[in-house]
Amino acid sequence: MESRNRVKAGAIISLSLFLTPGAFVRPQTRSLSSAARQKEAVVTKHARGTFEVKMSPQVDDKAGDQPVGRMSIDKRFHGALEGTSKGQMLAVMTEVKDSAGYVAMERVNGTLDGQSGSFALQHSGTMKRGAQDLTITVVPDSGTGQLVGLTGKMIINIADGKHSYEFDYTLAKAH
């Protein structure tokens, strides 16, 4: 049983490393009334950099087969986003080779292009027989500090075992 859980944990880690998006969707701008437009200025930016990630299997106390794998996530970001994050991931592997799915939530703390605060990211990824689809979105209204009003989408690239990110975001600032 224990070796089966280790195999599943390894498969989950592999899933997270192979789920990369084929295309990136830019965030949509919000429709604002003319009064709201006068109070807010929206700045769209593109941030990029690298990160290291440590994922650790989380074992439930229940005995028996675990239909959903759970992992803790610890990341350290470098580049335009400097900081750390902690989160949780749930994943399901299927009997079909290269088919799986995962969801994750993480809280990022640090600076984004010199603005300090925190925000939450929501991941949703699937792989259908090797075809991958991954969406990582800023949780609405999760920004704190100088990152209040943050919206955006992130993509993750993995090449030669190294992780990098690209993050298109807007930061609404009140006048």
Short mmCIF file of N, CA and C in Angstrom, two decimals:
data_model
loop_
_atom_site.label_atom_id
_atom_site.label_comp_id
_atom_site.label_asym_id
_atom_site.label_seq_id
_atom_site.Cartn_x
_atom_site.Cartn_y
_atom_site.Cartn_z
N MET A 1 0.83 -1.20 0.00
CA MET A 1 0.00 0.00 0.00
C MET A 1 0.87 1.25 0.00
N GLU A 2 1.91 1.25 0.84
CA GLU A 2 2.78 2.43 0.94
C GLU A 2 3.49 2.67 -0.39
N SER A 3 3.97 1.61 -1.06
CA SER A 3 4.66 1.81 -2.34
C SER A 3 3.68 2.31 -3.39
N ARG A 4 2.43 1.87 -3.33
CA ARG A 4 1.41 2.35 -4.27
C ARG A 4 1.20 3.85 -4.10
N ASN A 5 1.15 4.35 -2.85
CA ASN A 5 1.00 5.78 -2.60
C ASN A 5 2.22 6.55 -3.09
N ARG A 6 3.43 5.96 -2.93
CA ARG A 6 4.63 6.64 -3.44
C ARG A 6 4.57 6.73 -4.95
N VAL A 7 4.10 5.67 -5.62
CA VAL A 7 3.97 5.71 -7.08
C VAL A 7 2.98 6.78 -7.48
N LYS A 8 1.84 6.87 -6.79
CA LYS A 8 0.86 7.90 -7.10
C LYS A 8 1.44 9.28 -6.86
N ALA A 9 2.18 9.47 -5.77
CA ALA A 9 2.78 10.78 -5.49
C ALA A 9 3.75 11.14 -6.59
N GLY A 10 4.55 10.17 -7.05
CA GLY A 10 5.48 10.44 -8.15
C GLY A 10 4.75 10.79 -9.42
N ALA A 11 3.64 10.11 -9.69
CA ALA A 11 2.84 10.41 -10.88
C ALA A 11 2.24 11.80 -10.79
N ILE A 12 1.83 12.20 -9.59
CA ILE A 12 1.26 13.54 -9.42
C ILE A 12 2.33 14.59 -9.67
N ILE A 13 3.53 14.37 -9.17
CA ILE A 13 4.61 15.32 -9.42
C ILE A 13 4.88 15.39 -10.91
N SER A 14 4.92 14.23 -11.57
CA SER A 14 5.12 14.22 -13.02
C SER A 14 4.02 14.98 -13.72
N LEU A 15 2.77 14.79 -13.29
CA LEU A 15 1.65 15.50 -13.88
C LEU A 15 1.85 16.99 -13.77
N SER A 16 2.24 17.47 -12.59
CA SER A 16 2.39 18.90 -12.41
C SER A 16 3.53 19.45 -13.24
N LEU A 17 4.55 18.66 -13.51
CA LEU A 17 5.66 19.13 -14.30
C LEU A 17 5.35 19.13 -15.79
N PHE A 18 4.41 18.27 -16.22
CA PHE A 18 4.11 18.19 -17.64
C PHE A 18 2.91 19.01 -18.05
N LEU A 19 2.10 19.49 -17.11
CA LEU A 19 0.94 20.30 -17.47
C LEU A 19 1.40 21.72 -17.76
N THR A 20 1.60 22.01 -19.03
CA THR A 20 1.95 23.36 -19.45
C THR A 20 0.99 23.76 -20.55
N PRO A 21 0.59 25.03 -20.59
CA PRO A 21 -0.42 25.44 -21.55
C PRO A 21 0.15 25.53 -22.96
N GLY A 22 -0.70 25.27 -23.93
CA GLY A 22 -0.33 25.44 -25.32
C GLY A 22 -0.50 26.87 -25.76
N ALA A 23 -1.38 27.60 -25.13
CA ALA A 23 -1.63 28.99 -25.52
C ALA A 23 -1.96 29.79 -24.27
N PHE A 24 -1.69 31.07 -24.33
CA PHE A 24 -1.95 31.96 -23.22
C PHE A 24 -3.07 32.90 -23.59
N VAL A 25 -4.04 33.05 -22.71
CA VAL A 25 -5.15 33.95 -22.95
C VAL A 25 -4.91 35.21 -22.14
N ARG A 26 -4.88 36.35 -22.81
CA ARG A 26 -4.66 37.62 -22.11
C ARG A 26 -5.90 37.96 -21.28
N PRO A 27 -5.70 38.62 -20.12
CA PRO A 27 -6.84 38.98 -19.29
C PRO A 27 -7.73 39.99 -20.00
N GLN A 28 -9.02 39.87 -19.77
CA GLN A 28 -9.97 40.82 -20.35
C GLN A 28 -10.06 42.04 -19.46
N THR A 29 -10.25 43.21 -20.08
CA THR A 29 -10.42 44.42 -19.30
C THR A 29 -11.86 44.52 -18.84
N ARG A 30 -12.05 45.14 -17.70
CA ARG A 30 -13.38 45.29 -17.13
C ARG A 30 -14.09 46.46 -17.79
N SER A 31 -15.39 46.34 -17.90
CA SER A 31 -16.21 47.43 -18.40
C SER A 31 -16.56 48.34 -17.22
N LEU A 32 -16.17 49.60 -17.31
CA LEU A 32 -16.39 50.53 -16.20
C LEU A 32 -17.26 51.70 -16.65
N SER A 33 -18.03 52.25 -15.75
CA SER A 33 -18.77 53.46 -16.05
C SER A 33 -17.78 54.60 -16.21
N SER A 34 -18.19 55.70 -16.85
CA SER A 34 -17.25 56.81 -17.07
C SER A 34 -16.78 57.40 -15.73
N ALA A 35 -17.64 57.40 -14.71
CA ALA A 35 -17.22 57.90 -13.39
C ALA A 35 -16.15 56.98 -12.80
N ALA A 36 -16.33 55.68 -12.95
CA ALA A 36 -15.35 54.73 -12.43
C ALA A 36 -14.04 54.85 -13.20
N ARG A 37 -14.11 55.08 -14.53
CA ARG A 37 -12.89 55.24 -15.33
C ARG A 37 -12.09 56.44 -14.87
N GLN A 38 -12.76 57.50 -14.44
CA GLN A 38 -12.06 58.68 -13.98
C GLN A 38 -11.36 58.42 -12.65
N LYS A 39 -11.90 57.50 -11.84
CA LYS A 39 -11.31 57.20 -10.53
C LYS A 39 -10.20 56.17 -10.61
N GLU A 40 -10.19 55.34 -11.69
CA GLU A 40 -9.20 54.27 -11.78
C GLU A 40 -8.37 54.41 -13.04
N ALA A 41 -7.11 54.10 -12.94
CA ALA A 41 -6.23 53.98 -14.09
C ALA A 41 -5.73 52.54 -14.10
N VAL A 42 -5.90 51.84 -15.22
CA VAL A 42 -5.49 50.45 -15.31
C VAL A 42 -4.17 50.38 -16.07
N VAL A 43 -3.19 49.71 -15.47
CA VAL A 43 -1.88 49.54 -16.06
C VAL A 43 -1.71 48.06 -16.39
N THR A 44 -1.45 47.74 -17.65
CA THR A 44 -1.23 46.36 -18.04
C THR A 44 0.27 46.12 -18.18
N LYS A 45 0.77 45.06 -17.55
CA LYS A 45 2.20 44.76 -17.59
C LYS A 45 2.41 43.28 -17.86
N HIS A 46 3.64 42.97 -18.27
CA HIS A 46 4.06 41.59 -18.49
C HIS A 46 5.28 41.33 -17.60
N ALA A 47 5.16 40.38 -16.70
CA ALA A 47 6.26 40.03 -15.79
C ALA A 47 6.75 38.63 -16.16
N ARG A 48 8.05 38.43 -15.99
CA ARG A 48 8.59 37.09 -16.24
C ARG A 48 9.76 36.83 -15.31
N GLY A 49 10.05 35.56 -15.15
CA GLY A 49 11.15 35.18 -14.28
C GLY A 49 11.19 33.67 -14.12
N THR A 50 11.91 33.23 -13.12
CA THR A 50 12.06 31.81 -12.83
C THR A 50 11.52 31.50 -11.44
N PHE A 51 11.36 30.24 -11.16
CA PHE A 51 10.98 29.83 -9.80
C PHE A 51 11.44 28.42 -9.53
N GLU A 52 11.63 28.13 -8.25
CA GLU A 52 11.88 26.78 -7.78
C GLU A 52 10.62 26.33 -7.05
N VAL A 53 10.33 25.06 -7.16
CA VAL A 53 9.15 24.53 -6.48
C VAL A 53 9.51 23.25 -5.74
N LYS A 54 8.98 23.12 -4.54
CA LYS A 54 9.10 21.90 -3.75
C LYS A 54 7.69 21.41 -3.48
N MET A 55 7.43 20.18 -3.88
CA MET A 55 6.11 19.59 -3.66
C MET A 55 6.27 18.38 -2.76
N SER A 56 5.42 18.30 -1.74
CA SER A 56 5.50 17.20 -0.79
C SER A 56 4.15 16.50 -0.69
N PRO A 57 4.14 15.17 -0.84
CA PRO A 57 2.89 14.43 -0.71
C PRO A 57 2.29 14.61 0.68
N GLN A 58 1.00 14.77 0.73
CA GLN A 58 0.27 14.86 2.00
C GLN A 58 -0.57 13.60 2.11
N VAL A 59 -0.32 12.82 3.14
CA VAL A 59 -1.01 11.54 3.30
C VAL A 59 -2.15 11.71 4.30
N ASP A 60 -3.33 11.26 3.89
CA ASP A 60 -4.47 11.27 4.81
C ASP A 60 -4.32 10.15 5.82
N ASP A 61 -4.92 10.32 6.98
CA ASP A 61 -4.83 9.32 8.04
C ASP A 61 -5.62 8.06 7.74
N LYS A 62 -6.53 8.13 6.78
CA LYS A 62 -7.37 6.97 6.47
C LYS A 62 -6.55 5.90 5.77
N ALA A 63 -6.81 4.66 6.11
CA ALA A 63 -6.14 3.54 5.43
C ALA A 63 -6.86 3.27 4.11
N GLY A 64 -6.17 2.64 3.21
CA GLY A 64 -6.79 2.25 1.95
C GLY A 64 -6.33 3.11 0.79
N ASP A 65 -6.88 2.79 -0.37
CA ASP A 65 -6.52 3.47 -1.61
C ASP A 65 -7.01 4.91 -1.59
N GLN A 66 -6.18 5.83 -2.04
CA GLN A 66 -6.53 7.24 -2.04
C GLN A 66 -6.88 7.66 -3.47
N PRO A 67 -8.15 7.95 -3.74
CA PRO A 67 -8.55 8.29 -5.10
C PRO A 67 -8.07 9.67 -5.55
N VAL A 68 -7.75 10.54 -4.61
CA VAL A 68 -7.27 11.89 -4.93
C VAL A 68 -5.95 12.11 -4.20
N GLY A 69 -4.92 12.45 -4.97
CA GLY A 69 -3.62 12.75 -4.37
C GLY A 69 -3.60 14.19 -3.90
N ARG A 70 -2.89 14.44 -2.82
CA ARG A 70 -2.79 15.80 -2.28
C ARG A 70 -1.32 16.13 -2.03
N MET A 71 -0.92 17.34 -2.43
CA MET A 71 0.47 17.78 -2.29
C MET A 71 0.50 19.18 -1.69
N SER A 72 1.53 19.45 -0.89
CA SER A 72 1.78 20.83 -0.48
C SER A 72 2.74 21.43 -1.50
N ILE A 73 2.62 22.75 -1.70
CA ILE A 73 3.44 23.46 -2.68
C ILE A 73 4.20 24.56 -1.96
N ASP A 74 5.50 24.63 -2.17
CA ASP A 74 6.34 25.73 -1.69
C ASP A 74 7.15 26.22 -2.87
N LYS A 75 7.01 27.52 -3.20
CA LYS A 75 7.73 28.10 -4.34
C LYS A 75 8.55 29.30 -3.91
N ARG A 76 9.61 29.55 -4.67
CA ARG A 76 10.41 30.77 -4.51
C ARG A 76 10.53 31.37 -5.91
N PHE A 77 9.98 32.60 -6.07
CA PHE A 77 9.97 33.30 -7.36
C PHE A 77 11.13 34.27 -7.46
N HIS A 78 11.66 34.42 -8.69
CA HIS A 78 12.73 35.36 -8.99
C HIS A 78 12.36 36.12 -10.27
N GLY A 79 12.88 37.32 -10.42
CA GLY A 79 12.60 38.12 -11.61
C GLY A 79 11.67 39.26 -11.24
N ALA A 80 10.74 39.55 -12.13
CA ALA A 80 9.79 40.64 -11.87
C ALA A 80 8.94 40.36 -10.64
N LEU A 81 8.71 39.09 -10.35
CA LEU A 81 8.02 38.67 -9.13
C LEU A 81 9.08 38.07 -8.21
N GLU A 82 9.32 38.73 -7.09
CA GLU A 82 10.28 38.24 -6.09
C GLU A 82 9.50 37.89 -4.83
N GLY A 83 9.52 36.63 -4.46
CA GLY A 83 8.80 36.25 -3.25
C GLY A 83 8.65 34.76 -3.12
N THR A 84 7.72 34.37 -2.26
CA THR A 84 7.48 32.96 -1.99
C THR A 84 5.98 32.70 -2.08
N SER A 85 5.65 31.42 -2.19
CA SER A 85 4.23 31.04 -2.11
C SER A 85 4.12 29.70 -1.41
N LYS A 86 2.96 29.50 -0.83
CA LYS A 86 2.60 28.22 -0.22
C LYS A 86 1.20 27.88 -0.70
N GLY A 87 0.98 26.59 -0.95
CA GLY A 87 -0.32 26.19 -1.44
C GLY A 87 -0.58 24.71 -1.29
N GLN A 88 -1.71 24.30 -1.85
CA GLN A 88 -2.15 22.91 -1.83
C GLN A 88 -2.62 22.52 -3.22
N MET A 89 -2.32 21.28 -3.61
CA MET A 89 -2.75 20.76 -4.90
C MET A 89 -3.48 19.44 -4.70
N LEU A 90 -4.55 19.25 -5.45
CA LEU A 90 -5.27 17.97 -5.51
C LEU A 90 -5.15 17.46 -6.94
N ALA A 91 -4.88 16.16 -7.11
CA ALA A 91 -4.73 15.60 -8.45
C ALA A 91 -5.34 14.21 -8.53
N VAL A 92 -5.79 13.88 -9.73
CA VAL A 92 -6.35 12.57 -10.00
C VAL A 92 -5.68 12.03 -11.26
N MET A 93 -5.14 10.82 -11.15
CA MET A 93 -4.57 10.12 -12.30
C MET A 93 -5.65 9.15 -12.79
N THR A 94 -5.63 8.85 -14.07
CA THR A 94 -6.60 7.89 -14.61
C THR A 94 -5.86 6.63 -15.08
N GLU A 95 -6.62 5.64 -15.47
CA GLU A 95 -6.04 4.40 -16.00
C GLU A 95 -5.50 4.64 -17.41
N VAL A 96 -5.93 5.69 -18.08
CA VAL A 96 -5.48 6.00 -19.44
C VAL A 96 -4.16 6.76 -19.37
N LYS A 97 -3.16 6.28 -20.09
CA LYS A 97 -1.84 6.91 -20.08
C LYS A 97 -1.94 8.38 -20.48
N ASP A 98 -1.26 9.25 -19.73
CA ASP A 98 -1.19 10.69 -19.99
C ASP A 98 -2.54 11.40 -19.90
N SER A 99 -3.44 10.89 -19.07
CA SER A 99 -4.70 11.58 -18.79
C SER A 99 -4.81 11.78 -17.28
N ALA A 100 -5.06 13.03 -16.88
CA ALA A 100 -5.11 13.36 -15.45
C ALA A 100 -5.67 14.77 -15.30
N GLY A 101 -5.88 15.16 -14.05
CA GLY A 101 -6.33 16.52 -13.78
C GLY A 101 -5.84 16.98 -12.42
N TYR A 102 -5.71 18.31 -12.28
CA TYR A 102 -5.34 18.85 -10.98
C TYR A 102 -5.93 20.24 -10.78
N VAL A 103 -6.10 20.58 -9.52
CA VAL A 103 -6.47 21.93 -9.11
C VAL A 103 -5.53 22.31 -7.98
N ALA A 104 -5.25 23.60 -7.86
CA ALA A 104 -4.38 24.05 -6.78
C ALA A 104 -4.72 25.48 -6.43
N MET A 105 -4.43 25.84 -5.19
CA MET A 105 -4.55 27.21 -4.70
C MET A 105 -3.24 27.53 -4.01
N GLU A 106 -2.72 28.74 -4.26
CA GLU A 106 -1.50 29.16 -3.57
C GLU A 106 -1.58 30.65 -3.24
N ARG A 107 -0.96 31.01 -2.13
CA ARG A 107 -0.87 32.40 -1.68
C ARG A 107 0.56 32.87 -1.91
N VAL A 108 0.71 33.92 -2.73
CA VAL A 108 2.02 34.48 -3.08
C VAL A 108 2.26 35.72 -2.23
N ASN A 109 3.44 35.82 -1.62
CA ASN A 109 3.85 36.99 -0.83
C ASN A 109 5.16 37.52 -1.40
N GLY A 110 5.22 38.82 -1.67
CA GLY A 110 6.47 39.38 -2.16
C GLY A 110 6.26 40.71 -2.85
N THR A 111 7.11 40.95 -3.87
CA THR A 111 7.00 42.17 -4.66
C THR A 111 6.82 41.81 -6.12
N LEU A 112 5.96 42.55 -6.80
CA LEU A 112 5.70 42.39 -8.22
C LEU A 112 6.03 43.72 -8.88
N ASP A 113 7.11 43.73 -9.67
CA ASP A 113 7.59 44.97 -10.29
C ASP A 113 7.68 46.10 -9.27
N GLY A 114 8.22 45.78 -8.09
CA GLY A 114 8.46 46.78 -7.06
C GLY A 114 7.28 47.09 -6.15
N GLN A 115 6.11 46.51 -6.42
CA GLN A 115 4.92 46.71 -5.58
C GLN A 115 4.80 45.54 -4.62
N SER A 116 4.73 45.81 -3.31
CA SER A 116 4.71 44.72 -2.33
C SER A 116 3.30 44.39 -1.87
N GLY A 117 3.13 43.13 -1.52
CA GLY A 117 1.84 42.65 -1.02
C GLY A 117 1.72 41.16 -1.24
N SER A 118 0.50 40.69 -1.27
CA SER A 118 0.25 39.27 -1.52
C SER A 118 -0.97 39.14 -2.42
N PHE A 119 -1.12 37.95 -2.99
CA PHE A 119 -2.29 37.64 -3.81
C PHE A 119 -2.39 36.12 -3.92
N ALA A 120 -3.54 35.64 -4.34
CA ALA A 120 -3.77 34.20 -4.46
C ALA A 120 -3.86 33.82 -5.94
N LEU A 121 -3.34 32.64 -6.26
CA LEU A 121 -3.43 32.07 -7.60
C LEU A 121 -4.26 30.80 -7.55
N GLN A 122 -5.11 30.63 -8.54
CA GLN A 122 -5.94 29.43 -8.68
C GLN A 122 -5.51 28.70 -9.95
N HIS A 123 -5.17 27.41 -9.82
CA HIS A 123 -4.74 26.58 -10.95
C HIS A 123 -5.85 25.59 -11.31
N SER A 124 -6.02 25.33 -12.59
CA SER A 124 -6.90 24.28 -13.07
C SER A 124 -6.24 23.66 -14.30
N GLY A 125 -5.83 22.40 -14.19
CA GLY A 125 -5.13 21.77 -15.30
C GLY A 125 -5.67 20.39 -15.61
N THR A 126 -5.69 20.08 -16.91
CA THR A 126 -6.05 18.75 -17.35
C THR A 126 -5.07 18.29 -18.42
N MET A 127 -4.94 16.99 -18.53
CA MET A 127 -4.16 16.39 -19.59
C MET A 127 -4.99 15.24 -20.13
N LYS A 128 -5.35 15.30 -21.42
CA LYS A 128 -6.15 14.26 -22.06
C LYS A 128 -5.28 13.58 -23.10
N ARG A 129 -4.79 12.39 -22.71
CA ARG A 129 -3.91 11.60 -23.59
C ARG A 129 -2.75 12.44 -24.12
N GLY A 130 -2.20 13.26 -23.23
CA GLY A 130 -1.03 14.06 -23.56
C GLY A 130 -1.33 15.49 -23.97
N ALA A 131 -2.58 15.78 -24.38
CA ALA A 131 -2.96 17.15 -24.74
C ALA A 131 -3.21 17.92 -23.44
N GLN A 132 -2.48 19.01 -23.25
CA GLN A 132 -2.49 19.71 -21.97
C GLN A 132 -3.25 21.02 -22.05
N ASP A 133 -3.92 21.34 -20.94
CA ASP A 133 -4.63 22.61 -20.80
C ASP A 133 -4.46 23.07 -19.36
N LEU A 134 -3.90 24.26 -19.19
CA LEU A 134 -3.64 24.78 -17.85
C LEU A 134 -4.03 26.24 -17.79
N THR A 135 -4.80 26.60 -16.78
CA THR A 135 -5.18 27.99 -16.53
C THR A 135 -4.76 28.34 -15.11
N ILE A 136 -4.02 29.44 -14.98
CA ILE A 136 -3.63 29.95 -13.66
C ILE A 136 -4.08 31.40 -13.61
N THR A 137 -4.99 31.70 -12.69
CA THR A 137 -5.63 33.01 -12.62
C THR A 137 -5.48 33.61 -11.22
N VAL A 138 -5.31 34.93 -11.16
CA VAL A 138 -5.33 35.62 -9.87
C VAL A 138 -6.76 35.55 -9.33
N VAL A 139 -6.91 35.12 -8.10
CA VAL A 139 -8.23 35.08 -7.46
C VAL A 139 -8.72 36.53 -7.30
N PRO A 140 -9.94 36.81 -7.79
CA PRO A 140 -10.45 38.19 -7.70
C PRO A 140 -10.41 38.74 -6.28
N ASP A 141 -9.98 39.99 -6.16
CA ASP A 141 -9.95 40.73 -4.90
C ASP A 141 -9.05 40.09 -3.84
N SER A 142 -8.07 39.29 -4.27
CA SER A 142 -7.16 38.66 -3.30
C SER A 142 -5.91 39.49 -3.03
N GLY A 143 -5.68 40.55 -3.80
CA GLY A 143 -4.48 41.37 -3.62
C GLY A 143 -4.51 42.16 -2.32
N THR A 144 -3.34 42.26 -1.67
CA THR A 144 -3.20 43.05 -0.45
C THR A 144 -2.06 44.05 -0.63
N GLY A 145 -1.97 45.00 0.28
CA GLY A 145 -0.89 45.99 0.24
C GLY A 145 -0.94 46.79 -1.05
N GLN A 146 0.20 46.94 -1.71
CA GLN A 146 0.26 47.67 -2.97
C GLN A 146 -0.26 46.86 -4.14
N LEU A 147 -0.70 45.62 -3.89
CA LEU A 147 -1.23 44.77 -4.95
C LEU A 147 -2.76 44.67 -4.91
N VAL A 148 -3.41 45.54 -4.14
CA VAL A 148 -4.87 45.59 -4.15
C VAL A 148 -5.30 45.96 -5.56
N GLY A 149 -6.29 45.25 -6.10
CA GLY A 149 -6.78 45.52 -7.45
C GLY A 149 -6.09 44.69 -8.53
N LEU A 150 -5.19 43.78 -8.13
CA LEU A 150 -4.45 42.95 -9.08
C LEU A 150 -5.37 41.95 -9.76
N THR A 151 -5.26 41.83 -11.07
CA THR A 151 -5.92 40.78 -11.85
C THR A 151 -4.89 40.26 -12.84
N GLY A 152 -5.08 39.05 -13.32
CA GLY A 152 -4.17 38.56 -14.34
C GLY A 152 -4.16 37.05 -14.47
N LYS A 153 -3.35 36.61 -15.43
CA LYS A 153 -3.17 35.18 -15.72
C LYS A 153 -1.69 34.89 -15.85
N MET A 154 -1.31 33.71 -15.39
CA MET A 154 0.09 33.29 -15.41
C MET A 154 0.20 32.02 -16.24
N ILE A 155 1.34 31.88 -16.92
CA ILE A 155 1.65 30.61 -17.56
C ILE A 155 2.97 30.11 -16.98
N ILE A 156 3.13 28.81 -16.99
CA ILE A 156 4.33 28.17 -16.50
C ILE A 156 4.99 27.45 -17.67
N ASN A 157 6.29 27.63 -17.79
CA ASN A 157 7.08 26.93 -18.80
C ASN A 157 8.10 26.07 -18.07
N ILE A 158 8.31 24.85 -18.58
CA ILE A 158 9.32 23.96 -18.03
C ILE A 158 10.20 23.52 -19.19
N ALA A 159 11.48 23.86 -19.10
CA ALA A 159 12.45 23.46 -20.13
C ALA A 159 13.71 22.98 -19.43
N ASP A 160 14.18 21.80 -19.83
CA ASP A 160 15.39 21.22 -19.25
C ASP A 160 15.32 21.16 -17.72
N GLY A 161 14.14 20.88 -17.18
CA GLY A 161 13.96 20.74 -15.74
C GLY A 161 13.89 22.06 -14.98
N LYS A 162 13.96 23.19 -15.68
CA LYS A 162 13.90 24.50 -15.03
C LYS A 162 12.53 25.13 -15.27
N HIS A 163 12.00 25.76 -14.21
CA HIS A 163 10.68 26.38 -14.26
C HIS A 163 10.80 27.88 -14.48
N SER A 164 9.93 28.41 -15.33
CA SER A 164 9.83 29.86 -15.49
C SER A 164 8.36 30.22 -15.59
N TYR A 165 8.07 31.51 -15.40
CA TYR A 165 6.70 31.99 -15.47
C TYR A 165 6.64 33.21 -16.37
N GLU A 166 5.46 33.43 -16.93
CA GLU A 166 5.10 34.66 -17.62
C GLU A 166 3.77 35.07 -17.04
N PHE A 167 3.65 36.34 -16.70
CA PHE A 167 2.49 36.81 -15.94
C PHE A 167 2.01 38.11 -16.56
N ASP A 168 0.89 38.07 -17.24
CA ASP A 168 0.25 39.29 -17.75
C ASP A 168 -0.76 39.72 -16.70
N TYR A 169 -0.64 40.96 -16.26
CA TYR A 169 -1.50 41.41 -15.17
C TYR A 169 -1.86 42.88 -15.34
N THR A 170 -2.93 43.26 -14.67
CA THR A 170 -3.32 44.66 -14.55
C THR A 170 -3.40 44.97 -13.07
N LEU A 171 -3.09 46.22 -12.77
CA LEU A 171 -3.16 46.68 -11.40
C LEU A 171 -3.92 48.00 -11.38
N ALA A 172 -5.17 47.92 -10.93
CA ALA A 172 -6.02 49.11 -10.88
C ALA A 172 -5.55 49.97 -9.73
N LYS A 173 -5.32 51.24 -10.00
CA LYS A 173 -4.88 52.19 -8.98
C LYS A 173 -5.91 53.29 -8.85
N ALA A 174 -6.32 53.60 -7.64
CA ALA A 174 -7.25 54.71 -7.41
C ALA A 174 -6.47 56.02 -7.46
N HIS A 175 -7.08 57.05 -8.04
CA HIS A 175 -6.45 58.37 -8.11
C HIS A 175 -6.65 59.16 -6.84
#
